[in-house]
PDB file of C-alpha atoms in Angstrom:
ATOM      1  CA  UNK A   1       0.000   0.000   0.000  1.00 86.00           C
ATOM      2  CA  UNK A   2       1.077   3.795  -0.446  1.00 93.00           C
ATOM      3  CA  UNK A   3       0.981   7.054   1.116  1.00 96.00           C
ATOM      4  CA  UNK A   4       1.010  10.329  -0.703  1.00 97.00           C
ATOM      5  CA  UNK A   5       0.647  13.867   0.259  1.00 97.00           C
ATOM      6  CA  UNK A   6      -0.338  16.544  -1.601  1.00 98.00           C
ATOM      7  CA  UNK A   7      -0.162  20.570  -1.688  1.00 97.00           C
ATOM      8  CA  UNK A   8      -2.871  22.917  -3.917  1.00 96.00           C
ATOM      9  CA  UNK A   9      -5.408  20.394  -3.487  1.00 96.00           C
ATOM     10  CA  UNK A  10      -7.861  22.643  -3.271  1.00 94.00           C
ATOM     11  CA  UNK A  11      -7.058  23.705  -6.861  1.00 92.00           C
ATOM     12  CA  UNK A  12      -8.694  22.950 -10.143  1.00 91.00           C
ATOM     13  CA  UNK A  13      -5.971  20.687 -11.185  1.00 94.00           C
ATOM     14  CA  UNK A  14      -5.709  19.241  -7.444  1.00 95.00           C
ATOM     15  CA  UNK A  15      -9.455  18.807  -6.990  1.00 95.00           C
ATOM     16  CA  UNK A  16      -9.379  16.172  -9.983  1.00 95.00           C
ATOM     17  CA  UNK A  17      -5.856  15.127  -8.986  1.00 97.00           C
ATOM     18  CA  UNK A  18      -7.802  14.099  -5.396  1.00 97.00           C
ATOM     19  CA  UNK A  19     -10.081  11.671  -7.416  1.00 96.00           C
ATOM     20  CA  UNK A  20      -7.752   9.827  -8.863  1.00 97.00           C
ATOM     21  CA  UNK A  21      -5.927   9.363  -5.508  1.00 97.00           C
ATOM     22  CA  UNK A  22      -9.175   8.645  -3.689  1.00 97.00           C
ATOM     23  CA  UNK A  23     -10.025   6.171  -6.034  1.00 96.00           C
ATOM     24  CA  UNK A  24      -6.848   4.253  -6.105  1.00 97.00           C
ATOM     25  CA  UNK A  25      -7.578   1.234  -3.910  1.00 96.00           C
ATOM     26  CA  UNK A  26      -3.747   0.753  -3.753  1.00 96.00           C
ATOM     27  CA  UNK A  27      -3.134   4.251  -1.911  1.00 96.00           C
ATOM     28  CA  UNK A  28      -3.617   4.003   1.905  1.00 95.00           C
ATOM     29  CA  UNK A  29      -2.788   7.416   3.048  1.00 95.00           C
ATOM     30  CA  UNK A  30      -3.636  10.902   1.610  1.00 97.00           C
ATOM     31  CA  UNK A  31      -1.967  13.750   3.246  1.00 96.00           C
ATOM     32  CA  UNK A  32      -3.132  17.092   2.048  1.00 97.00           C
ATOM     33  CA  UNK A  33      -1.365  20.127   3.399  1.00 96.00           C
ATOM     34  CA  UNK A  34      -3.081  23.789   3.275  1.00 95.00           C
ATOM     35  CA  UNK A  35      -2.766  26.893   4.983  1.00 93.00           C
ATOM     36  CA  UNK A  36      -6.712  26.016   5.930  1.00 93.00           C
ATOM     37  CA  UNK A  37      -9.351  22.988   6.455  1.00 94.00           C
ATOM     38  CA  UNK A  38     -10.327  21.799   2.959  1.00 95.00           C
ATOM     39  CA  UNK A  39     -13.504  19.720   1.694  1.00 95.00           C
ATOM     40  CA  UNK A  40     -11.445  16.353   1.868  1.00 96.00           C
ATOM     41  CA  UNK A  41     -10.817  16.295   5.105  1.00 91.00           C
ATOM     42  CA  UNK A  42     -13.689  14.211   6.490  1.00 93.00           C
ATOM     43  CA  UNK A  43     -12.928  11.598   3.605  1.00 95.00           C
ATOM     44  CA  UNK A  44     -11.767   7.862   4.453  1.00 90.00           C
ATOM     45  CA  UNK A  45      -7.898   8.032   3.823  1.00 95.00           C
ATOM     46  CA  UNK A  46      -7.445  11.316   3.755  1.00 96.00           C
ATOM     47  CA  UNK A  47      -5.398  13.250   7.061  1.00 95.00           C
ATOM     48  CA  UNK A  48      -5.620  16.836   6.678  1.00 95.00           C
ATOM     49  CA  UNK A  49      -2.717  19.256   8.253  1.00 94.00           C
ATOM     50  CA  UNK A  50      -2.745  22.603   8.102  1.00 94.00           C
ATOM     51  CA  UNK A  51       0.237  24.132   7.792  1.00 93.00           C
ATOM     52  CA  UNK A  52       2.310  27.487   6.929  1.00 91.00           C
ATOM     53  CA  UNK A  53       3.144  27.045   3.123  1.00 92.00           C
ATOM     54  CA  UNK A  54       5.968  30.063   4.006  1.00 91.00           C
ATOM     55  CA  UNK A  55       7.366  27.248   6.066  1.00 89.00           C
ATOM     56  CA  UNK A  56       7.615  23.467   6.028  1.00 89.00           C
ATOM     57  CA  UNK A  57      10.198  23.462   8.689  1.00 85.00           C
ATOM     58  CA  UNK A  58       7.838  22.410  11.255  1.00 80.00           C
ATOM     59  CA  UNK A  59       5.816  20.091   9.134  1.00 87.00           C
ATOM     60  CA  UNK A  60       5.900  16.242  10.841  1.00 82.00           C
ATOM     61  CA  UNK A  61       4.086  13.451  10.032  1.00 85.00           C
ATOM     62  CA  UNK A  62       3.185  10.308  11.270  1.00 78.00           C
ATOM     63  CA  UNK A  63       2.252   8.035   8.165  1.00 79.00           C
ATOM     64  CA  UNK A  64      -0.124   5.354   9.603  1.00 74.00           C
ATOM     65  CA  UNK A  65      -0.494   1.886   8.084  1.00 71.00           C
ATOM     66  CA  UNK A  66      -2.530  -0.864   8.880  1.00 62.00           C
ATOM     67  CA  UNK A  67      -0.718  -4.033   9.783  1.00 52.00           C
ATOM     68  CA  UNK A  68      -2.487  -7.677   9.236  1.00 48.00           C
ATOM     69  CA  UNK A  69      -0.844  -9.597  12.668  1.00 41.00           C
ATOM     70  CA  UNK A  70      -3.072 -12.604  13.029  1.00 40.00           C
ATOM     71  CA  UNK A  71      -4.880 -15.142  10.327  1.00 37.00           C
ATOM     72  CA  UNK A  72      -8.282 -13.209  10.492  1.00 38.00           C
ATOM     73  CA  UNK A  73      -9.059  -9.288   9.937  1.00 33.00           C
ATOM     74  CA  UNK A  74      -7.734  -7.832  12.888  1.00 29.00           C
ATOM     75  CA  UNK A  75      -5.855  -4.628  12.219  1.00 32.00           C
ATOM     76  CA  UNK A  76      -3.350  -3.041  14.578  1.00 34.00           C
ATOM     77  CA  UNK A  77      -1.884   0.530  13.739  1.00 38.00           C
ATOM     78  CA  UNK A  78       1.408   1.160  13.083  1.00 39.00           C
ATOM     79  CA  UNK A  79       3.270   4.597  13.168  1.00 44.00           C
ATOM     80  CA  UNK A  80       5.992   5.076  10.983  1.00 57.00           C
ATOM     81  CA  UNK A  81       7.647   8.037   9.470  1.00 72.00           C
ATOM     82  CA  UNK A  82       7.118  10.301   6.421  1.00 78.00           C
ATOM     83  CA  UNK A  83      10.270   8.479   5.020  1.00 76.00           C
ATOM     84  CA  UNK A  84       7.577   6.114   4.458  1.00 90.00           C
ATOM     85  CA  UNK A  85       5.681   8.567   1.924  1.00 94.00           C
ATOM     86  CA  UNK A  86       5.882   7.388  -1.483  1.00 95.00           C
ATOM     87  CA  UNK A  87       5.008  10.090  -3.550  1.00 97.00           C
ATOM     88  CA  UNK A  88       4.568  13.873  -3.601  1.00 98.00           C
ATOM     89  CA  UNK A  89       2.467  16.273  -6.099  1.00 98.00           C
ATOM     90  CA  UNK A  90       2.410  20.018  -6.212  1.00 98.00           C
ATOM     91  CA  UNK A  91      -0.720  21.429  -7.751  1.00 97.00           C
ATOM     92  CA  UNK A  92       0.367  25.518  -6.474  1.00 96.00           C
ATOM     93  CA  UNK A  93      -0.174  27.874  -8.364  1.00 91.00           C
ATOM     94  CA  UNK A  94      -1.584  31.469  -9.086  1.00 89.00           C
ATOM     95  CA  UNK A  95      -1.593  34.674 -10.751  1.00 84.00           C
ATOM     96  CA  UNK A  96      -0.818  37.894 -10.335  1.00 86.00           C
ATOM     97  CA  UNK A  97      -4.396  39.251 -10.699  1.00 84.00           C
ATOM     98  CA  UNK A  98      -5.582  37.222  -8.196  1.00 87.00           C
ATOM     99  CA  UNK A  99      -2.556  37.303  -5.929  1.00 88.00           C
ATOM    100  CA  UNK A 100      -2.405  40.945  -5.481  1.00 91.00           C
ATOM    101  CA  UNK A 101       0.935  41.830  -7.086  1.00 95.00           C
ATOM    102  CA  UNK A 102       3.770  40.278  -8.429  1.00 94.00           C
ATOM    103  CA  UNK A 103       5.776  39.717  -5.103  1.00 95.00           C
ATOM    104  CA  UNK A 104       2.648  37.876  -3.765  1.00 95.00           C
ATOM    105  CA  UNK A 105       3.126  35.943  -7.317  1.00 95.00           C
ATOM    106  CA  UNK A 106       6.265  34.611  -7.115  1.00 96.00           C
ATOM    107  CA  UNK A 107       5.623  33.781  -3.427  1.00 96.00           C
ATOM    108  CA  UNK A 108       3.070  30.870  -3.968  1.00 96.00           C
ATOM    109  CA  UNK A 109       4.785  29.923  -7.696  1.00 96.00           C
ATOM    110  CA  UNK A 110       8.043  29.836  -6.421  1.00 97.00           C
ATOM    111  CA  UNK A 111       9.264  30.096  -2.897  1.00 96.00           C
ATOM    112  CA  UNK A 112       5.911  27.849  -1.981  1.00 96.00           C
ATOM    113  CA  UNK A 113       6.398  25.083  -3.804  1.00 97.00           C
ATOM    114  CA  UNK A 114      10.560  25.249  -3.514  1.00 97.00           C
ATOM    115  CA  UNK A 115       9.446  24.646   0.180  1.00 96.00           C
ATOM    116  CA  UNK A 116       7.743  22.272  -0.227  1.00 97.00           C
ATOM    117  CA  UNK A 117      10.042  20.357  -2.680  1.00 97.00           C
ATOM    118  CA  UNK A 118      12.633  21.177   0.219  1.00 96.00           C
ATOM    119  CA  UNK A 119      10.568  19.815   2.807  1.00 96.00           C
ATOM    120  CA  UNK A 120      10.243  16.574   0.560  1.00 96.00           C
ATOM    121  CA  UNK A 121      14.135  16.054  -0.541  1.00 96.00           C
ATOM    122  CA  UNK A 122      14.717  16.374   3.505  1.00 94.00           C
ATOM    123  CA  UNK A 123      12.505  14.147   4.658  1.00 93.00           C
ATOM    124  CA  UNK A 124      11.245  11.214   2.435  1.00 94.00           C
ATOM    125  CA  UNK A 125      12.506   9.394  -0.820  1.00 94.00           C
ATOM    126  CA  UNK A 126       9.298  10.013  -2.155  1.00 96.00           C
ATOM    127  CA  UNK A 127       8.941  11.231  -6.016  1.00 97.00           C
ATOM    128  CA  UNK A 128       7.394  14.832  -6.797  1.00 98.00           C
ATOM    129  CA  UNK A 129       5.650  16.126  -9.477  1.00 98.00           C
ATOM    130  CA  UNK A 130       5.185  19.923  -9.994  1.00 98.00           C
ATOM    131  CA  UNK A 131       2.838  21.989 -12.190  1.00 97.00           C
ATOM    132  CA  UNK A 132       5.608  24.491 -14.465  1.00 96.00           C
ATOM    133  CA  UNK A 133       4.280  25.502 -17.582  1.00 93.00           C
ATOM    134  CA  UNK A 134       5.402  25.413 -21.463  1.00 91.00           C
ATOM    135  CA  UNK A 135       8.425  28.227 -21.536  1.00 91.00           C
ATOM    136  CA  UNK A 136       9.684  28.211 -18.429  1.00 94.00           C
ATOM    137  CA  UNK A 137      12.809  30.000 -18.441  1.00 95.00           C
ATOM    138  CA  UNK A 138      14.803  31.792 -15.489  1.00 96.00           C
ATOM    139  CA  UNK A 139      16.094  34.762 -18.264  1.00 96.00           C
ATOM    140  CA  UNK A 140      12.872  35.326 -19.525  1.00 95.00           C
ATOM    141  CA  UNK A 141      11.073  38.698 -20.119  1.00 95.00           C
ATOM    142  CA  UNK A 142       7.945  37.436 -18.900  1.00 93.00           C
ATOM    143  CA  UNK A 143       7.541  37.393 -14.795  1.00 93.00           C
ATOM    144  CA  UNK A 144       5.529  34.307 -14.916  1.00 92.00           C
ATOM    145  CA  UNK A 145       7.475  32.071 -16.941  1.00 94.00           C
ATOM    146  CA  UNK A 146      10.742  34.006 -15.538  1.00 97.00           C
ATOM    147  CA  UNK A 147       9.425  32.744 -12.125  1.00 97.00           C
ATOM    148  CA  UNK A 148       8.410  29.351 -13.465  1.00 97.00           C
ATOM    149  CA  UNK A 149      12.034  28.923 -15.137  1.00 97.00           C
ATOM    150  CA  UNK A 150      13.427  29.716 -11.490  1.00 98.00           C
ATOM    151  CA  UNK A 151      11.339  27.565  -9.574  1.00 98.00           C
ATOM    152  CA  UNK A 152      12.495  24.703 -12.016  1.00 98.00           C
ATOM    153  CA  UNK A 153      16.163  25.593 -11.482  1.00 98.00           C
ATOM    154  CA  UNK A 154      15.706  25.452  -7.317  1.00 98.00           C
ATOM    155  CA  UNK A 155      14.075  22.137  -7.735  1.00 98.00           C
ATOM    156  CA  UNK A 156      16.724  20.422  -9.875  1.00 98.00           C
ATOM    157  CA  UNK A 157      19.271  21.312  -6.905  1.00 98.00           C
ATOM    158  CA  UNK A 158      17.141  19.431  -4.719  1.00 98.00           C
ATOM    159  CA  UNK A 159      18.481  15.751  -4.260  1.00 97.00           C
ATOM    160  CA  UNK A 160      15.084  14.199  -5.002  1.00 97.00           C
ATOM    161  CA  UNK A 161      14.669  10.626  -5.778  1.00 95.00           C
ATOM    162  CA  UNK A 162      12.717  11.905  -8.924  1.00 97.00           C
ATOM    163  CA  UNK A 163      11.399  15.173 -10.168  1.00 98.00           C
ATOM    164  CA  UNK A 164       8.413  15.336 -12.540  1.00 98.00           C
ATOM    165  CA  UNK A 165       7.939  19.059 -14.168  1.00 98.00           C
ATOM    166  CA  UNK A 166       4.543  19.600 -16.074  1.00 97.00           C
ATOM    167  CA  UNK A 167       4.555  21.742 -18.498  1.00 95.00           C
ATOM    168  CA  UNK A 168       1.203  22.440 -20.135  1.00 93.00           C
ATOM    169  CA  UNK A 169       0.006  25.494 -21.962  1.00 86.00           C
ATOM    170  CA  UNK A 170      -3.128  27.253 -21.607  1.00 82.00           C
ATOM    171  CA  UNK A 171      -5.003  25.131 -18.724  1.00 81.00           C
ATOM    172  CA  UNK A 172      -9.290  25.205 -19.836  1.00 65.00           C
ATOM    173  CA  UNK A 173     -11.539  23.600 -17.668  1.00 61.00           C
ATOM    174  CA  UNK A 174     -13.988  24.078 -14.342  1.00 65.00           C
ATOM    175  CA  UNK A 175     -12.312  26.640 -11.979  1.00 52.00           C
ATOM    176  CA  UNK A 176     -13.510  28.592  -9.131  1.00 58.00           C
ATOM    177  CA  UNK A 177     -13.155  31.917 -10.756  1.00 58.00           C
ATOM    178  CA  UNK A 178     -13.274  32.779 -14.458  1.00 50.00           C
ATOM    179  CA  UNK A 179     -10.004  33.723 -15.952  1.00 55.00           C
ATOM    180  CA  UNK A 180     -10.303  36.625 -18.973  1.00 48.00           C
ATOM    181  CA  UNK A 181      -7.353  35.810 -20.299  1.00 55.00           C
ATOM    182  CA  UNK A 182      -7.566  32.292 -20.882  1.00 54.00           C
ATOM    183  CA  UNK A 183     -11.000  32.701 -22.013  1.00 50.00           C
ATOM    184  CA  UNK A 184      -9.789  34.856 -24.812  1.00 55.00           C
ATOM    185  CA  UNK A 185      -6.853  33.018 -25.117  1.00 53.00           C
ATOM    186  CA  UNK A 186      -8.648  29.389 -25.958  1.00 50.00           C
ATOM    187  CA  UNK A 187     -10.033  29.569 -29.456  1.00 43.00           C
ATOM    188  CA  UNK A 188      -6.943  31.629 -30.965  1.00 56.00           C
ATOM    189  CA  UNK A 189      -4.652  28.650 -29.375  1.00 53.00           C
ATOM    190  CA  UNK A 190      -6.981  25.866 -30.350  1.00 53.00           C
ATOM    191  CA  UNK A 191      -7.019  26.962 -34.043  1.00 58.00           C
ATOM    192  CA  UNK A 192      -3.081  27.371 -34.437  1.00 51.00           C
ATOM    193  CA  UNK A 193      -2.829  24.248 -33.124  1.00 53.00           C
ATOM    194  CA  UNK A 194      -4.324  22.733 -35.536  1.00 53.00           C
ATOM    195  CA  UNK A 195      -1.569  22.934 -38.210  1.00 50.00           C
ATOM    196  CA  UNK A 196       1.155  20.778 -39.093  1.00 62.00           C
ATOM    197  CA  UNK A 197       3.595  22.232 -37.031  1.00 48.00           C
ATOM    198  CA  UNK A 198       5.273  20.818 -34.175  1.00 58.00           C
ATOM    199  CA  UNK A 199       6.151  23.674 -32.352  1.00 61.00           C
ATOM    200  CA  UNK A 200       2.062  25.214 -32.930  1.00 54.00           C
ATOM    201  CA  UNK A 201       0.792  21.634 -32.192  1.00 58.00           C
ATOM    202  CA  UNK A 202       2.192  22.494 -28.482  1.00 64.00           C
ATOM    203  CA  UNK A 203       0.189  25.174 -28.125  1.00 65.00           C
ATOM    204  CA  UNK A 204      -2.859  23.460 -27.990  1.00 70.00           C
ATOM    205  CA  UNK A 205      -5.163  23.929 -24.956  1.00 75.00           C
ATOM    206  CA  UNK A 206      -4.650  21.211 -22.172  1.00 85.00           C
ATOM    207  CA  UNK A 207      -8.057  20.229 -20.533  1.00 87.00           C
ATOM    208  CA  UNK A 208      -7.093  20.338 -16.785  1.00 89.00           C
ATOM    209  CA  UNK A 209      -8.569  16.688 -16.428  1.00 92.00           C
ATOM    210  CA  UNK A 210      -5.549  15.772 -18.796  1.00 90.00           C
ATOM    211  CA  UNK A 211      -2.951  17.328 -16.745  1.00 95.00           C
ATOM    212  CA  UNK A 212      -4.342  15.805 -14.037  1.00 95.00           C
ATOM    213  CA  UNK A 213      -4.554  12.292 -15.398  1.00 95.00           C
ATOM    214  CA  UNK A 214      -0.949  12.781 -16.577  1.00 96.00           C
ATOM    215  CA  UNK A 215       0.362  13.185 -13.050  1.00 97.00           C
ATOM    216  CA  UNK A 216      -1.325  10.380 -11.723  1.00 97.00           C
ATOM    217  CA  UNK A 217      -0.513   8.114 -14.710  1.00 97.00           C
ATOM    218  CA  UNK A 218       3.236   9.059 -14.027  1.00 97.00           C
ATOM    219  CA  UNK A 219       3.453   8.738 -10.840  1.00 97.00           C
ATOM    220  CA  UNK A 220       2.802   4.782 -10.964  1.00 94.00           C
ATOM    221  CA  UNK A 221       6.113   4.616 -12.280  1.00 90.00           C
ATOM    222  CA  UNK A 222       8.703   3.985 -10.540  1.00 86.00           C
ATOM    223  CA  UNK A 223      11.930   5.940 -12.245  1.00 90.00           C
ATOM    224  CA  UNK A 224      14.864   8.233 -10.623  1.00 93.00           C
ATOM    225  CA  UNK A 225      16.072  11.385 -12.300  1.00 95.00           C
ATOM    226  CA  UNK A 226      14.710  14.447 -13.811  1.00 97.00           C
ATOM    227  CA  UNK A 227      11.654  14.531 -16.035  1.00 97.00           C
ATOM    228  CA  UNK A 228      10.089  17.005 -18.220  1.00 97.00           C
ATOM    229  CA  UNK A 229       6.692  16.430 -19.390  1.00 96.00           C
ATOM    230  CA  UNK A 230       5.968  18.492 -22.354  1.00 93.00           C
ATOM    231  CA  UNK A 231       2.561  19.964 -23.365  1.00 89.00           C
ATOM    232  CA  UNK A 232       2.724  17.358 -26.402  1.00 88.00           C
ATOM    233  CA  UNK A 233       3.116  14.836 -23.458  1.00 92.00           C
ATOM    234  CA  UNK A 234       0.057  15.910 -21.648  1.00 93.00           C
ATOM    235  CA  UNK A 235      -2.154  15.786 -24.277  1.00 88.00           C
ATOM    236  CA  UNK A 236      -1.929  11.961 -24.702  1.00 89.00           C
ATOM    237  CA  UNK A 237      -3.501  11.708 -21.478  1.00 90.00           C
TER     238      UNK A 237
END
């Protein structure tokens, strides 16, 4: 059996991320961090801690497993440690609309999830996978995808087990607020995509459900190393 946690579950990638996890009969253990109690946490497998995301340094947890110690059904609980986590998934994210201003930005995209990934090379062996997006680039003129390319270079330092970068395009889908941009964005994109061009083939939409699907489809895998899931990539899933 296997323990997970997760961080931006409350997110419209992370919400359908959840049901694949919930579902997965072979996942004991759901650990969702956030900064405040979430819809999941009255579910069956799921432990809910709420936690600073500005810090992870006081972030302990005490995976529990159920251990089978005579010949009928009787179940004892173990404690073990989050060594025992197997994997990890980062569904943060934001923008600078909603966040207030570009400081608060970079914040949750970067110095969030670099926590997190911190908290996760420290502690367990687990694999993470984390939500960049298609350009990420540390020198580039764009503050988002400057941040993203940042937040990709922090993460590679980390001596993870295995890192898993996403990087879709335009995101469409159900979402708790309505996004202008991407709602102008979406035909424009859909159409280019359509030619026989590599490069413009990328820039198809991804349906969040596919991004979602993507990172639980990877994460059955069991690989070491640094991985970089394209937008091409997502869209087979």
């Amino acid at each position: 059996m296997k323990n997970v946690i997760i961080v931006g579950a409350t997110g419209a990638t992370g919400k359908q991320l959840m049901q694949q996890l919930l579902n997965d009969v072979t996942i004991e253990n759901i650990y969702v961090v956030h900064y405040r109690p979430t819809q999941f946490k009255h579910l069956d497998k799921v432990t809910e801690i709420i936690n600073d995301l500005a810090n992870f340094d006081d972030l302990a947890i005490a995976v529990h497993s159920t251990v089978d110690t005579t010949m009928n059904t009787t179940m004892n609980s173990a404690m073990n440690s989050a060594a025992e986590i197997d994997c990890a998934y980062c569904c943060l994210g934001t923008t600078r609309k909603k966040a207030g201003s570009l400081a608060a930005f970079r914040q949750v995209d970067k110095d969030y999830i670099v926590n997190f990934g911190t908290w996760v090379a420290t502690h367990t062996k687990a694999q993470l996978h984390v939500i960049s997006a298609v350009g990420a680039n540390a020198k580039s003129a764009s503050s988002y995808l400057q941040t993203k390319g940042e937040t990709e270079q922090l993460l590679r330092q980390l001596p993870l087990s295995a890192l898993y970068l996403y990087q879709p395009t335009l995101l469409h889908g159900k979402r708790d607020e309505f996004r202008l941009i991407e709602a102008i964005a979406y035909y424009p994109l859909a159409i280019i995509s359509l030619l026989p061009f590599t490069l413009l083939k990328q820039q198809k939409p991804i349906a969040i459900e596919q991004l979602a699907n993507a990172m639980y489809q990877l994460s059955q895998q069991v690989t070491s190393g640094h991985h970089v899931i394209s937008s091409l990539e997502i869209q087979q899933y």
